[in-house]
Amino acid sequence: MRSVATVVPVRSPGLEERATVEEISEARQCARQLAGALSSEDALGFARAFTAGAMRHFWSSATFGSERPLRPVRLALRDLSSEEEELARRLASALARLGDEDGSYGVGTLYTSLLPEAYRSSYGAYYTPPALVRRLLENVSALGFDWSQGTILDPACGGAAFLAPIATAIIRRLRADGRPDAVILDHLARRLRGVEIDPFAAWLSMALVDLAVVRAGVRSDWPLSDLVTVGDALQCCARGRNLFGMGRGHRFDLVIGNPPYGRVSLPTRLRNKYARSLYGHANLYGLFTDLALRLTGRDSIVAYVTPTSFLGGQYFKRLRALLGEETRPASLDFVESRTGVFEDVLQETVLAVFERPPGKAKTRVSAVTPSPAGPVEVEELGEFDLPRRPEDPWVFPRSRRQHGLLQNGAGLKARLSDYGFTVSTGPLVWNRHKDQLISCPGENQLPLIWAEAVSPRGEFSFSASGRNHQPYFRLKKGQDHLVTSAPCLLVQRTTAKEQSRRLIAAILPEDFLRENQRGVVVENHLNIVRAVGRARVPLEALWVLFNSDTLDGLFRCINGSVAVSAYELNALPLPEIEQTLELAEMTRTGCPRQELEERIRTLYGIKSA
């Protein structure tokens, strides 16, 4: 592993720019209030009409009243009232003062912010901020991609977050080579493509590409050829349809974008088409990653903005195996700050670049922190290998403090199964058994263990303080599979990276079980770490490990979502059994927590500061 720290400075916005941002925020809030007062169907119509109105005014402001007209919307739009029209004008005028990229991004996110929530979620409509777009394009360029020669596709191009900057990059490159405007436009028409499922977002994307061409000063017949096709890229690829106007069987040199995400239920035909990358639940961005591999050739690049969950989750094991087999993960940039990056999105995010053909070179890993007022801050974290079996969780640092931990700790061979333990999810999904939740004990009424019974300090306290929670569960005939009757380690299943601890674990005490001889019922938001037969290390030693800063840090390098899954816990590298037995003895003799922590650091190869 090599590691070099690099920081790109961030400028601070001036007073005038801050005033513009505040004006935009106020106008957007007014528009959202107007949309929020409507039914879902009417809100969709308003979102499109209002955004189209804002785009008209933005076009006029950004092109300085150019005679070139905005391309027409080929959808029926409702009329705006005079007040709505004036609000759209004020908002567009303020957006134009932000400049080309930020202003265009503001128009795109205006549309998504006005969409009914159900519609927005079903289409995964979250557009990429310009600073992250620039960073991803830089990472593609670092691999030697030739913007003047390659064919490029964004398969979910709403808002033209990538298409417009790429068009600008192509124009600059061809201009530098002395190409005339007619050749430049022909090049764009032949080599740049987008697909978008939402017909209005497709129009908006093409309008923003038009704007990029006008702002670049390209003179031509008008309008530009339509580079964006309306359609579902996943469905059309599965049917063998050619959405891209590049000839059947064409393979792109670069597939880039921010694909939609979210779990989906697939029809049998579609599931069969993408079966090679599916394990259990299907997620849209995983399907789009598989699609990108199908649409690229041997010497090509896939560059996506995605959630980080594919790096460690069990449902993505086949996708990881596919990526490891067909590509080399060239770079991974972990987005350090989530708030204010993607509107209303709390997923952890990574800028991932995959290179074909696959090779043995290491993966360059960085942490990037976007700023609303300038470029991203970049901290290079080093270069790392994939696991021997690519389907296993990919262990990468998210921050500099995790370097030393990964240098040695990721290589430890023992796992929970070697200790004689297995992990399962708490068996009770409470909202399927609401009539069995009760407030007092009694015959066949067992203690119900909720996640709040496990404190951040690693202590167990029988509690049911959450909303709609009750402390007991009335067991019915045939439900013995819900009962836990032996001591075990309880681990919270949902924690966020902002919390001081991701691993929050406590022992279900023997004393508590003796008081409740029938056993207890563990709810679904807890994992249960239990012995299979005779355990090779005591439960107390596991408790010490799980509540250590070291294992918590290592888990953060594996995990890519708020879920603490049994699959990832089973994959945690652990010390050898003899070393863990030593920890157990230190615990038994009352060794201070700080000394235990230091010993664990040593076992994971971390030198003292």
PDB file of N, CA and C in Angstrom, residues 91 96 108 111 210 214 233 246 276 301 328 336 347 366 428 477 490 520-521 530 585 597 602:
ATOM      1  N   LEU A  91     -36.349  32.990  -9.728  1.00  0.00           N
ATOM      2  CA  LEU A  91     -35.480  31.857  -9.409  1.00  0.00           C
ATOM      3  C   LEU A  91     -34.457  31.636 -10.524  1.00  0.00           C
ATOM      4  N   ALA A  96     -28.927  31.843 -12.795  1.00  0.00           N
ATOM      5  CA  ALA A  96     -28.007  32.255 -13.863  1.00  0.00           C
ATOM      6  C   ALA A  96     -26.784  32.966 -13.304  1.00  0.00           C
ATOM      7  N   GLY A 108     -31.876  21.511 -12.712  1.00  0.00           N
ATOM      8  CA  GLY A 108     -32.173  20.084 -12.622  1.00  0.00           C
ATOM      9  C   GLY A 108     -32.728  19.685 -11.271  1.00  0.00           C
ATOM     10  N   TYR A 111     -36.396  20.611 -10.503  1.00  0.00           N
ATOM     11  CA  TYR A 111     -37.400  19.639 -10.953  1.00  0.00           C
ATOM     12  C   TYR A 111     -37.539  18.498  -9.953  1.00  0.00           C
ATOM     13  N   ASP A 210     -27.876  21.597 -24.988  1.00  0.00           N
ATOM     14  CA  ASP A 210     -27.956  22.722 -25.933  1.00  0.00           C
ATOM     15  C   ASP A 210     -27.295  23.967 -25.343  1.00  0.00           C
ATOM     16  N   VAL A 214     -24.208  26.275 -26.755  1.00  0.00           N
ATOM     17  CA  VAL A 214     -24.329  27.714 -27.015  1.00  0.00           C
ATOM     18  C   VAL A 214     -23.287  28.488 -26.221  1.00  0.00           C
ATOM     19  N   ALA A 233     -33.467   2.001 -19.935  1.00  0.00           N
ATOM     20  CA  ALA A 233     -32.282   1.329 -20.466  1.00  0.00           C
ATOM     21  C   ALA A 233     -32.225  -0.135 -20.050  1.00  0.00           C
ATOM     22  N   MET A 246     -26.564   3.934 -32.216  1.00  0.00           N
ATOM     23  CA  MET A 246     -25.155   3.744 -32.566  1.00  0.00           C
ATOM     24  C   MET A 246     -24.938   2.457 -33.360  1.00  0.00           C
ATOM     25  N   ARG A 276     -26.764 -12.990 -13.423  1.00  0.00           N
ATOM     26  CA  ARG A 276     -25.346 -13.175 -13.100  1.00  0.00           C
ATOM     27  C   ARG A 276     -24.867 -12.244 -11.991  1.00  0.00           C
ATOM     28  N   ILE A 301     -14.188   1.947 -19.939  1.00  0.00           N
ATOM     29  CA  ILE A 301     -14.264   2.435 -18.558  1.00  0.00           C
ATOM     30  C   ILE A 301     -15.729   2.546 -18.156  1.00  0.00           C
ATOM     31  N   ARG A 328     -11.027  -3.964 -13.526  1.00  0.00           N
ATOM     32  CA  ARG A 328     -10.133  -3.583 -12.429  1.00  0.00           C
ATOM     33  C   ARG A 328     -10.717  -2.339 -11.789  1.00  0.00           C
ATOM     34  N   GLU A 336     -17.139  12.150   1.787  1.00  0.00           N
ATOM     35  CA  GLU A 336     -17.013  12.233   3.240  1.00  0.00           C
ATOM     36  C   GLU A 336     -18.233  12.830   3.913  1.00  0.00           C
ATOM     37  N   GLN A 347     -27.728   8.103   1.933  1.00  0.00           N
ATOM     38  CA  GLN A 347     -26.867   6.984   1.585  1.00  0.00           C
ATOM     39  C   GLN A 347     -25.413   7.451   1.584  1.00  0.00           C
ATOM     40  N   SER A 366      -9.509   7.241  -2.134  1.00  0.00           N
ATOM     41  CA  SER A 366      -9.445   8.612  -1.625  1.00  0.00           C
ATOM     42  C   SER A 366     -10.708   8.927  -0.843  1.00  0.00           C
ATOM     43  N   LEU A 428     -38.036 -11.969  15.323  1.00  0.00           N
ATOM     44  CA  LEU A 428     -39.367 -11.367  15.380  1.00  0.00           C
ATOM     45  C   LEU A 428     -39.439 -10.082  14.565  1.00  0.00           C
ATOM     46  N   LYS A 477     -48.862 -21.154  19.962  1.00  0.00           N
ATOM     47  CA  LYS A 477     -48.450 -22.505  19.600  1.00  0.00           C
ATOM     48  C   LYS A 477     -47.753 -22.479  18.237  1.00  0.00           C
ATOM     49  N   LEU A 490     -25.791  -9.675  21.707  1.00  0.00           N
ATOM     50  CA  LEU A 490     -26.784  -8.945  20.924  1.00  0.00           C
ATOM     51  C   LEU A 490     -26.110  -7.721  20.306  1.00  0.00           C
ATOM     52  N   VAL A 520     -36.445 -15.710  25.918  1.00  0.00           N
ATOM     53  CA  VAL A 520     -36.861 -14.374  25.497  1.00  0.00           C
ATOM     54  C   VAL A 520     -37.107 -14.394  23.989  1.00  0.00           C
ATOM     55  N   VAL A 521     -37.731 -13.324  23.507  1.00  0.00           N
ATOM     56  CA  VAL A 521     -37.936 -13.148  22.068  1.00  0.00           C
ATOM     57  C   VAL A 521     -37.129 -11.922  21.635  1.00  0.00           C
ATOM     58  N   ARG A 530     -24.447 -16.307  18.569  1.00  0.00           N
ATOM     59  CA  ARG A 530     -24.617 -17.427  19.505  1.00  0.00           C
ATOM     60  C   ARG A 530     -23.657 -18.553  19.173  1.00  0.00           C
ATOM     61  N   GLU A 585      -8.867 -13.800  29.593  1.00  0.00           N
ATOM     62  CA  GLU A 585      -8.230 -13.867  30.908  1.00  0.00           C
ATOM     63  C   GLU A 585      -7.991 -12.464  31.459  1.00  0.00           C
ATOM     64  N   GLU A 597      -7.969  -2.256  25.332  1.00  0.00           N
ATOM     65  CA  GLU A 597      -7.988  -1.592  24.022  1.00  0.00           C
ATOM     66  C   GLU A 597      -6.594  -1.586  23.408  1.00  0.00           C
ATOM     67  N   THR A 602      -2.639  -3.915  19.449  1.00  0.00           N
ATOM     68  CA  THR A 602      -1.419  -4.674  19.160  1.00  0.00           C
ATOM     69  C   THR A 602      -1.730  -5.923  18.341  1.00  0.00           C
TER      70      THR A 602
END
